[in-house]
PDB file of C-alpha atoms and ligand atoms in Angstrom:
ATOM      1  CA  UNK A  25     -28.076  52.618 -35.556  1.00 56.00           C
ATOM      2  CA  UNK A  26     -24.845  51.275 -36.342  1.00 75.00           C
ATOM      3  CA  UNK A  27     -22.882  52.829 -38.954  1.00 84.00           C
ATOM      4  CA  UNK A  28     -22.768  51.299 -42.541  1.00 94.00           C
ATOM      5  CA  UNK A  29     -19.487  51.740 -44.491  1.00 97.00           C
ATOM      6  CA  UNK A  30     -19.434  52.768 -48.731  1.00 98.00           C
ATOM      7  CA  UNK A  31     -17.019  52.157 -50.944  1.00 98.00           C
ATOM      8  CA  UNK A  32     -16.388  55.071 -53.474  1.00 98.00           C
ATOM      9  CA  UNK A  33     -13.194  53.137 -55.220  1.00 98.00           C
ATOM     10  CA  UNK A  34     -13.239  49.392 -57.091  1.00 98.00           C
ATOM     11  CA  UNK A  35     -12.728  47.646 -59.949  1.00 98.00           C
ATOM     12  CA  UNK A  36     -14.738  44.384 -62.187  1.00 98.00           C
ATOM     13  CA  UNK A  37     -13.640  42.433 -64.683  1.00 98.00           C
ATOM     14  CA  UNK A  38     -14.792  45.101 -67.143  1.00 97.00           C
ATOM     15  CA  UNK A  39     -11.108  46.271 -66.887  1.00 97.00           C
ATOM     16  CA  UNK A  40      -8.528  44.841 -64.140  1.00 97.00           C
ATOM     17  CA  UNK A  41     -10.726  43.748 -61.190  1.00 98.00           C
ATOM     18  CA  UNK A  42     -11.401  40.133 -60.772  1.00 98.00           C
ATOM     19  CA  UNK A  43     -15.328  39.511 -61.109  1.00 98.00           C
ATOM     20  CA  UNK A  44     -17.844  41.134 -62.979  1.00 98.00           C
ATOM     21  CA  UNK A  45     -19.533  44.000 -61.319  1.00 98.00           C
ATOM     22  CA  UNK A  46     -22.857  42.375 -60.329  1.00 98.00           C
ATOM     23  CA  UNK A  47     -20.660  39.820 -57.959  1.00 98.00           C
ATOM     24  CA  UNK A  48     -19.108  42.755 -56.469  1.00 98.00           C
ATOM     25  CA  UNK A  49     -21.716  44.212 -55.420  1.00 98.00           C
ATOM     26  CA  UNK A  50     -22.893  40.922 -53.979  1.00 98.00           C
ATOM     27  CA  UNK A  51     -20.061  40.462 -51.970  1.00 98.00           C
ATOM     28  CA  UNK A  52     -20.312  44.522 -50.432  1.00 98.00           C
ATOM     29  CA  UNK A  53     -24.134  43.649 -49.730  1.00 97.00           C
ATOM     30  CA  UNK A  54     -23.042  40.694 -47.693  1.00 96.00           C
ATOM     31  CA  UNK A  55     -20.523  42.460 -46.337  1.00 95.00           C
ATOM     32  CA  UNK A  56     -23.016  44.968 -44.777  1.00 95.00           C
ATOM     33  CA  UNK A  57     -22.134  48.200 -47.066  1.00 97.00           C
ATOM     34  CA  UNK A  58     -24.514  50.942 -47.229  1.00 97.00           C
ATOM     35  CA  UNK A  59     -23.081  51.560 -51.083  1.00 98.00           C
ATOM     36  CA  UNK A  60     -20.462  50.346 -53.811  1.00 98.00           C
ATOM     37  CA  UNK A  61     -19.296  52.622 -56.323  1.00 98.00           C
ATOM     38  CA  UNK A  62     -17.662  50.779 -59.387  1.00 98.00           C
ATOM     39  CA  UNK A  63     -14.805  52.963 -60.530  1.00 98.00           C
ATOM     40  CA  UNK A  64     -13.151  50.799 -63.548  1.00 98.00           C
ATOM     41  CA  UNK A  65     -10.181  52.565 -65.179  1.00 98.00           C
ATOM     42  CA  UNK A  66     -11.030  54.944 -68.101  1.00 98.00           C
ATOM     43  CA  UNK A  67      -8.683  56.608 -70.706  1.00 97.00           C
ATOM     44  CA  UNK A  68      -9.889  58.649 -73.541  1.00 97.00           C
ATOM     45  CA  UNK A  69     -10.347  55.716 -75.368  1.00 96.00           C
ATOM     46  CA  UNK A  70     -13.035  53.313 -73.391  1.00 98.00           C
ATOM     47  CA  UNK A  71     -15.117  56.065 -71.231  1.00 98.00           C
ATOM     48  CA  UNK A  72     -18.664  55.178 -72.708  1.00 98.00           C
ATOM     49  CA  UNK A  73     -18.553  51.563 -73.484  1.00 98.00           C
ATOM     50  CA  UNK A  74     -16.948  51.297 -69.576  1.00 98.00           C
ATOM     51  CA  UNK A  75     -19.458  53.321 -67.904  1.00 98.00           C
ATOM     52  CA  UNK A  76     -22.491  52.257 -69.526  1.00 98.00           C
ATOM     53  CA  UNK A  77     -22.068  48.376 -69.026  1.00 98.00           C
ATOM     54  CA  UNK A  78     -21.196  49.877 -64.988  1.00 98.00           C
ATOM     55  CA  UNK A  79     -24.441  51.667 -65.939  1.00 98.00           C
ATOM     56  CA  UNK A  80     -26.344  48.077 -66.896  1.00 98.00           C
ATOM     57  CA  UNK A  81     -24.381  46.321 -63.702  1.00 98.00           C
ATOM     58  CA  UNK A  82     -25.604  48.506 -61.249  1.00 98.00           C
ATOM     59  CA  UNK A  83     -29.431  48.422 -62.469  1.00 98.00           C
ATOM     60  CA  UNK A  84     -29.139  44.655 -62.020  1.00 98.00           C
ATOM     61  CA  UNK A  85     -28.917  45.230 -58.497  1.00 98.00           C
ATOM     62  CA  UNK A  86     -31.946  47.990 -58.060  1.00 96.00           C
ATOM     63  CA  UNK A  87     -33.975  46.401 -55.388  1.00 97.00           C
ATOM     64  CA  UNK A  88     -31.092  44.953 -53.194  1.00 98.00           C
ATOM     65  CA  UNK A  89     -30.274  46.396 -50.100  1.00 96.00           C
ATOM     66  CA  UNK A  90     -27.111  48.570 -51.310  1.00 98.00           C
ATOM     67  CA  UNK A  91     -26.840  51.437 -53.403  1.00 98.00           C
ATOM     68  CA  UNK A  92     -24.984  50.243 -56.933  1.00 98.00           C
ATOM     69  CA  UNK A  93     -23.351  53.632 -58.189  1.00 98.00           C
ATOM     70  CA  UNK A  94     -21.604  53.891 -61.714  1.00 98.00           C
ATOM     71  CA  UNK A  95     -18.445  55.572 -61.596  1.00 98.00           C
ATOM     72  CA  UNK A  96     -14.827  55.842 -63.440  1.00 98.00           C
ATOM     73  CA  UNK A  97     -11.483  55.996 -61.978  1.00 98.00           C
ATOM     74  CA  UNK A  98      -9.783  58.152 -64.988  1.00 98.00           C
ATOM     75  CA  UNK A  99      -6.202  56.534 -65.733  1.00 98.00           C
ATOM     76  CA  UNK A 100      -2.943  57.857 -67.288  1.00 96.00           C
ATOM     77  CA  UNK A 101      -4.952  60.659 -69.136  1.00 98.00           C
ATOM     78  CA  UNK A 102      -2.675  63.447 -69.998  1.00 97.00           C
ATOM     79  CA  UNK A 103      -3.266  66.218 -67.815  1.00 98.00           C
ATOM     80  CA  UNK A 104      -4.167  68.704 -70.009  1.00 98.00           C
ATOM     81  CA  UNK A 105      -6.841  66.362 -71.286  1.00 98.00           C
ATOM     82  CA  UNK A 106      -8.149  65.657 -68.154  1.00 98.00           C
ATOM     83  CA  UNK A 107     -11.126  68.115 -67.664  1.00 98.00           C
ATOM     84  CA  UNK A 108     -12.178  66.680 -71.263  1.00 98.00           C
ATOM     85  CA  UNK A 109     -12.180  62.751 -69.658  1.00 98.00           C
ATOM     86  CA  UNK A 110     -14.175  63.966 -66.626  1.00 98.00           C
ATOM     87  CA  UNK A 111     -17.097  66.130 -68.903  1.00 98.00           C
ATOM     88  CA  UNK A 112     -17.052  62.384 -71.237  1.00 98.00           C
ATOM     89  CA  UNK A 113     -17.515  60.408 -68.125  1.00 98.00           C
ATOM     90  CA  UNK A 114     -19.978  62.937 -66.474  1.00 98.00           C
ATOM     91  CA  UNK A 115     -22.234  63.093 -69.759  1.00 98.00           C
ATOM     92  CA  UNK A 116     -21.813  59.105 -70.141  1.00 98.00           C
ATOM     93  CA  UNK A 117     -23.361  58.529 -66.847  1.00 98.00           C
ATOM     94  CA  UNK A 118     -20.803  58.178 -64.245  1.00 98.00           C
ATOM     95  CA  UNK A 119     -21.970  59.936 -60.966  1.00 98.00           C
ATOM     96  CA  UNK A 120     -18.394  59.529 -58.943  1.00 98.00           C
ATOM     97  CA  UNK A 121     -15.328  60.643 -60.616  1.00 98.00           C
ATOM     98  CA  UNK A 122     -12.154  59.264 -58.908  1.00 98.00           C
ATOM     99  CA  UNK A 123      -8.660  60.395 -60.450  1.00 98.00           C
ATOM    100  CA  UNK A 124      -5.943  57.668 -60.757  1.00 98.00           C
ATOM    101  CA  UNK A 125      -3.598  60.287 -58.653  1.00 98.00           C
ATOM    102  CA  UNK A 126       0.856  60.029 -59.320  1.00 97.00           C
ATOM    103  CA  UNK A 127       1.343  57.272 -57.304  1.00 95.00           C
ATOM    104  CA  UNK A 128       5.003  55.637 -56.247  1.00 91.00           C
ATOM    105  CA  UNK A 129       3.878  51.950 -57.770  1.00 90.00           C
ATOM    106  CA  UNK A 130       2.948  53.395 -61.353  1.00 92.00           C
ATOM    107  CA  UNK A 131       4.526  56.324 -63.621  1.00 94.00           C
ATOM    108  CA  UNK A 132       1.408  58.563 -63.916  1.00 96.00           C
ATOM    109  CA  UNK A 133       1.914  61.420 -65.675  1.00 96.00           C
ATOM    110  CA  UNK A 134       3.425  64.163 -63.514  1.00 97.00           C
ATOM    111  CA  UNK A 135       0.815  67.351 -63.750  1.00 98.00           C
ATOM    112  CA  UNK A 136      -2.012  64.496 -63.022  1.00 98.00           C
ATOM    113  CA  UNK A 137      -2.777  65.329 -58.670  1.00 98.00           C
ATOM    114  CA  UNK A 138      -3.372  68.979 -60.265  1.00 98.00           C
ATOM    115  CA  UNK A 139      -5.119  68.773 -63.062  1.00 98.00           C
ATOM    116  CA  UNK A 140      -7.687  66.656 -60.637  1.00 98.00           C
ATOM    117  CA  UNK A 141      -7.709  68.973 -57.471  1.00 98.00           C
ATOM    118  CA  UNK A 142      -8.282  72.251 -59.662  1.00 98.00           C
ATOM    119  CA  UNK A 143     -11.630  70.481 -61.566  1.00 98.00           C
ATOM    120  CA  UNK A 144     -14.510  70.458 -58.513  1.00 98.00           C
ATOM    121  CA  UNK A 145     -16.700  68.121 -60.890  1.00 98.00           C
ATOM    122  CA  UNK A 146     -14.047  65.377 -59.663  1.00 98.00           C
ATOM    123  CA  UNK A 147     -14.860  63.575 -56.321  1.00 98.00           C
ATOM    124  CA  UNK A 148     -12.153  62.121 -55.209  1.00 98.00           C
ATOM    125  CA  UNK A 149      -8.314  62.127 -55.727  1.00 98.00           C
ATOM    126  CA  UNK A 150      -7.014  58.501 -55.469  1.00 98.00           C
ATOM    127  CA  UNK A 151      -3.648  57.337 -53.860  1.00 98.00           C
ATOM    128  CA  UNK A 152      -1.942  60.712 -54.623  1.00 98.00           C
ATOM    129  CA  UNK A 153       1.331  59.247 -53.219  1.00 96.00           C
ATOM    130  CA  UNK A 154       3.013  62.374 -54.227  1.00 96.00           C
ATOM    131  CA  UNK A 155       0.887  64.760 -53.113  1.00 98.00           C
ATOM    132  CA  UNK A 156       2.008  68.810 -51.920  1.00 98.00           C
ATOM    133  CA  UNK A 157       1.185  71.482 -50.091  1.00 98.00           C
ATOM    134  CA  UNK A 158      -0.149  73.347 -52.967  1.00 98.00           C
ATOM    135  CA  UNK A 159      -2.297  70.201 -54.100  1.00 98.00           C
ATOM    136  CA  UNK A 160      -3.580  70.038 -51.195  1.00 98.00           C
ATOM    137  CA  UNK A 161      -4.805  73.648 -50.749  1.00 98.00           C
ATOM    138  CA  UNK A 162      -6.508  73.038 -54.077  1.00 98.00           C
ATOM    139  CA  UNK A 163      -8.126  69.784 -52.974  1.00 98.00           C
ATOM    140  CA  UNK A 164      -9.883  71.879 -50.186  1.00 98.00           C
ATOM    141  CA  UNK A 165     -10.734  74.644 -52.137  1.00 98.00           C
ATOM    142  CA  UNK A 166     -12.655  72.582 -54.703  1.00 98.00           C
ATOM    143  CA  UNK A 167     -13.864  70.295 -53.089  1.00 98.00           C
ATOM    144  CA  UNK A 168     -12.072  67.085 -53.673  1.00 98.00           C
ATOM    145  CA  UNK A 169     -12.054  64.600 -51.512  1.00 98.00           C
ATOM    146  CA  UNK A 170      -7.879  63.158 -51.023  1.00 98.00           C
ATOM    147  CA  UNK A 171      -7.618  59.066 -50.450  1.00 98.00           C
ATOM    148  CA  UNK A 172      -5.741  57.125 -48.046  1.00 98.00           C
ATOM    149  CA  UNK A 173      -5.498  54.120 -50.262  1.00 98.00           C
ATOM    150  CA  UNK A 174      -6.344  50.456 -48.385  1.00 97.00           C
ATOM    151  CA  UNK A 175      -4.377  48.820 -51.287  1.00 96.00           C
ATOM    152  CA  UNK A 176      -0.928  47.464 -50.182  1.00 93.00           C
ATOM    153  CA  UNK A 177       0.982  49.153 -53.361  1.00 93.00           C
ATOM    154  CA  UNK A 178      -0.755  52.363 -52.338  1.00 95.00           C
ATOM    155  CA  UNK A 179      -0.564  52.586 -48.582  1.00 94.00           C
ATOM    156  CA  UNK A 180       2.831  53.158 -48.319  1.00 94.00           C
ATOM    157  CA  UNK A 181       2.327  57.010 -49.099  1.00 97.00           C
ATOM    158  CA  UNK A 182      -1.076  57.122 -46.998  1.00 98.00           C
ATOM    159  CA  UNK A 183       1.390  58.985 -44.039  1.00 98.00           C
ATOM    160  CA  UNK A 184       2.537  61.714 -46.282  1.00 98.00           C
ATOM    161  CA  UNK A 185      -0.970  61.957 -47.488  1.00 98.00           C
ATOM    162  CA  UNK A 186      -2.221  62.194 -44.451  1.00 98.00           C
ATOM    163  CA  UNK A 187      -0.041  64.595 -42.633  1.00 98.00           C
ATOM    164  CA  UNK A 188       0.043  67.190 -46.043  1.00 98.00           C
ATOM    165  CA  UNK A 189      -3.807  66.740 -46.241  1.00 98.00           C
ATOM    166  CA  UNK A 190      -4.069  67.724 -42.582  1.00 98.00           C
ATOM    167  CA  UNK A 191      -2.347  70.545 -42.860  1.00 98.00           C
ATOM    168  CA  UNK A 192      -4.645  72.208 -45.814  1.00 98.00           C
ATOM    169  CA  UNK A 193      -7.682  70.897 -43.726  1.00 98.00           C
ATOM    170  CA  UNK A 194      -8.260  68.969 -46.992  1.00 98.00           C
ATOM    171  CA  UNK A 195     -11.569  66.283 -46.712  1.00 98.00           C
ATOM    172  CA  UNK A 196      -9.038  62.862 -46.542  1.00 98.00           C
ATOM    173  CA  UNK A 197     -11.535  59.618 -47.675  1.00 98.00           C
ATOM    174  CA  UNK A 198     -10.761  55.878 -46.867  1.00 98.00           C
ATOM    175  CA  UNK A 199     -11.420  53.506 -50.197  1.00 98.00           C
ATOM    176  CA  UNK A 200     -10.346  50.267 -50.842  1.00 98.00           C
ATOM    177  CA  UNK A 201      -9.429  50.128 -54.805  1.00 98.00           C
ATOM    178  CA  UNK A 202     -10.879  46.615 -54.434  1.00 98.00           C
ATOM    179  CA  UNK A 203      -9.357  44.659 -57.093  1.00 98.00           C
ATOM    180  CA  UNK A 204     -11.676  41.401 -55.888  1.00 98.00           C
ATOM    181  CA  UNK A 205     -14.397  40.998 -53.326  1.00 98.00           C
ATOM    182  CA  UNK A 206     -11.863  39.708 -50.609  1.00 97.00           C
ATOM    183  CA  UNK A 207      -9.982  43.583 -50.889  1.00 98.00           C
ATOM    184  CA  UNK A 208     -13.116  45.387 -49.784  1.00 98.00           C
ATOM    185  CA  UNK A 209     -12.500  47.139 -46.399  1.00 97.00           C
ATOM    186  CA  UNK A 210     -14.851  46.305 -43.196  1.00 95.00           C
ATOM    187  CA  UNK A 211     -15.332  49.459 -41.118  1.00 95.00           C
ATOM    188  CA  UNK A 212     -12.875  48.112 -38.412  1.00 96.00           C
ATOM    189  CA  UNK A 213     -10.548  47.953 -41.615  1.00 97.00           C
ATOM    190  CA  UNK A 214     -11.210  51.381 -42.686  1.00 97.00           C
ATOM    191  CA  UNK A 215     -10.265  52.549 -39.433  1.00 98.00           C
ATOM    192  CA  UNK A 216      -7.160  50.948 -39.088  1.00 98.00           C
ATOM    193  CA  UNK A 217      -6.357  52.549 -42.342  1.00 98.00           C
ATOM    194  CA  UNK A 218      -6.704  55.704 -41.058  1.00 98.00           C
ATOM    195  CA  UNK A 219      -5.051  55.316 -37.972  1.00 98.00           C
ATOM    196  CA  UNK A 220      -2.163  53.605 -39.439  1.00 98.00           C
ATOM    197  CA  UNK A 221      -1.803  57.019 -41.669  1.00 98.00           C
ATOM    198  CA  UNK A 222      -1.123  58.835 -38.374  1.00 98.00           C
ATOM    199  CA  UNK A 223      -4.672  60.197 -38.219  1.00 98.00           C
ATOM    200  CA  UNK A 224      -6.147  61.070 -34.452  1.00 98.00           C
ATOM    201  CA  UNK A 225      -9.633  60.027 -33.534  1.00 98.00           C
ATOM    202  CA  UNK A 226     -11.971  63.027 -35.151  1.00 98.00           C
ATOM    203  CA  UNK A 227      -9.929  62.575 -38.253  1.00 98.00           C
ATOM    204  CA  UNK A 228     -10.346  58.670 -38.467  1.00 98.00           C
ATOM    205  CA  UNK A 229     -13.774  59.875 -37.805  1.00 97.00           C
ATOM    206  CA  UNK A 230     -14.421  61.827 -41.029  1.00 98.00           C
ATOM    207  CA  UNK A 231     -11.797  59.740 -43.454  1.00 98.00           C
ATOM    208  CA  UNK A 232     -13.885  56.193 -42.307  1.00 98.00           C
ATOM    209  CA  UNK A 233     -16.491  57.754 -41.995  1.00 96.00           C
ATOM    210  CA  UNK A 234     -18.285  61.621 -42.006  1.00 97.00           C
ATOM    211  CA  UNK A 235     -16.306  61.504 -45.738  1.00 98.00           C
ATOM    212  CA  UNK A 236     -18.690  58.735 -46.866  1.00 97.00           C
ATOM    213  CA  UNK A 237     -21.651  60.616 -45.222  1.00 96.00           C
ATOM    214  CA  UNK A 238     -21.144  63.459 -47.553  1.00 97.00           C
ATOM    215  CA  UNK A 239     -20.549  61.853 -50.475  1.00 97.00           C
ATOM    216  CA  UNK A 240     -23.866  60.134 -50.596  1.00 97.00           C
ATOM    217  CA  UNK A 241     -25.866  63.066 -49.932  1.00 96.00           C
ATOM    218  CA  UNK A 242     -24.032  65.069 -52.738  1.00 95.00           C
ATOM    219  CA  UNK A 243     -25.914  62.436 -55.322  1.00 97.00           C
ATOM    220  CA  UNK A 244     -29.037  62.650 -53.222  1.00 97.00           C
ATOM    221  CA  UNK A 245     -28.875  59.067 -51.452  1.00 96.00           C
ATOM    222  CA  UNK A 246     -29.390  58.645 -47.345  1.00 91.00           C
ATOM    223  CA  UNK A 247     -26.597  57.411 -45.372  1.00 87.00           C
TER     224      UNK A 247
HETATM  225 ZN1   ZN B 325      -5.780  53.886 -59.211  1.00 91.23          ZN
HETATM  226 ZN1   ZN B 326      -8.274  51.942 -58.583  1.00 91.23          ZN
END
């Protein structure tokens, strides 16, 4: 059986993607993808409204050959706020919470890559450009996945990612932040993701792919 890629990290129209969800997740079913997560950005301010029209999007797709998963990518919430944002998004419905991690192309609050890797009810860290040791350590301990971004204003950090992640053992995941349905990554893309991050074949094995694996079985859906 050949292996399916998911994608745990995009964005719809709903906030700065290109095309409402439902085309999305046209395009990843054409593309071949096992799932699609929609992650659009939340703050404090949007986190229900956002996450139950993902909610409605993803329903609309309920006998097509993908899973459709609801999910938020929480954005430039202070970081002492942040365990409130992922409890909201959790009780509104979302079932994969990505944090928008400090990044080098946008001033995210500084305090935000900890304030993610010390909650374990948050899946996935995104494009934590400025990632340490420390954060690192925490990631692994609790459970939270660390991306190697396939976005151009995000890659640039994926080799310091990479080679701080490997060092705390920390669970490193491949997403594409698709912005449009052209920006989701093929497998082969995935791959070269990872192994332009300085990653050696078992660990292009779990960021492309053994990372996706797990993720779906933690909300109960085969690979
Ligand atoms: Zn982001
Ligand atoms: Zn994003």
């Amino acid at each position: 059986m050949t292996f399916r890629r998911s994608e745990f990290h995009s964005h719809t129209i709903l906030t700065d993607g290109e095309v409402v969800g439902i085309e999305m997740i046209r395009n990843a079913v054409a593309r071949g993808l096992r799932a699609i997560t929609v992650t659009d950005h939340v703050s404090l301010g949007n986190i229900d409204w956002i996450v139950e029209a993902e909610i409605a999007e993803c329903e609309l797709a309920r006998d097509w050959e993908i899973a459709a998963i609801p999910g938020v990518e929480i954005t430039h919430v202070p970081p002492d706020r942040l365990d409130e944002a992922v409890r909201r998004a959790r009780r509104a419905g979302a079932r994969i919470v990505v944090v928008h991690g400090e990044t080098l192309a946008e001033p995210v609050l500084a305090g935000t890559n900890r304030a993610a890797v010390t909650n374990p009810e948050v899946d996935i860290l995104a494009h934590p450009g400025y990632l340490t040791p420390e954060e690192a350590d925490l990631a692994r301990e609790n459970d939270v996945f660390v991306e190697l971004s396939g976005r151009r204003t995000h890659m640039v950090a994926n080799g310091h990612v990479a080679r701080i992640s490997e060092r705390s053992r920390a669970t490193m995941i491949v997403d594409s932040d698709a912005h449009s349905p052209e920006e989701l990554l093929t497998q082969a893309e995935a791959v070269a993701v990872a192994r332009g991050a300085g990653l050696g074949p078992e660990l292009v094995d779990q960021a492309a792919g053994r990372a996706q694996a797990t993720l779906l079985k933690r909300l109960g859906i085969d690979p």
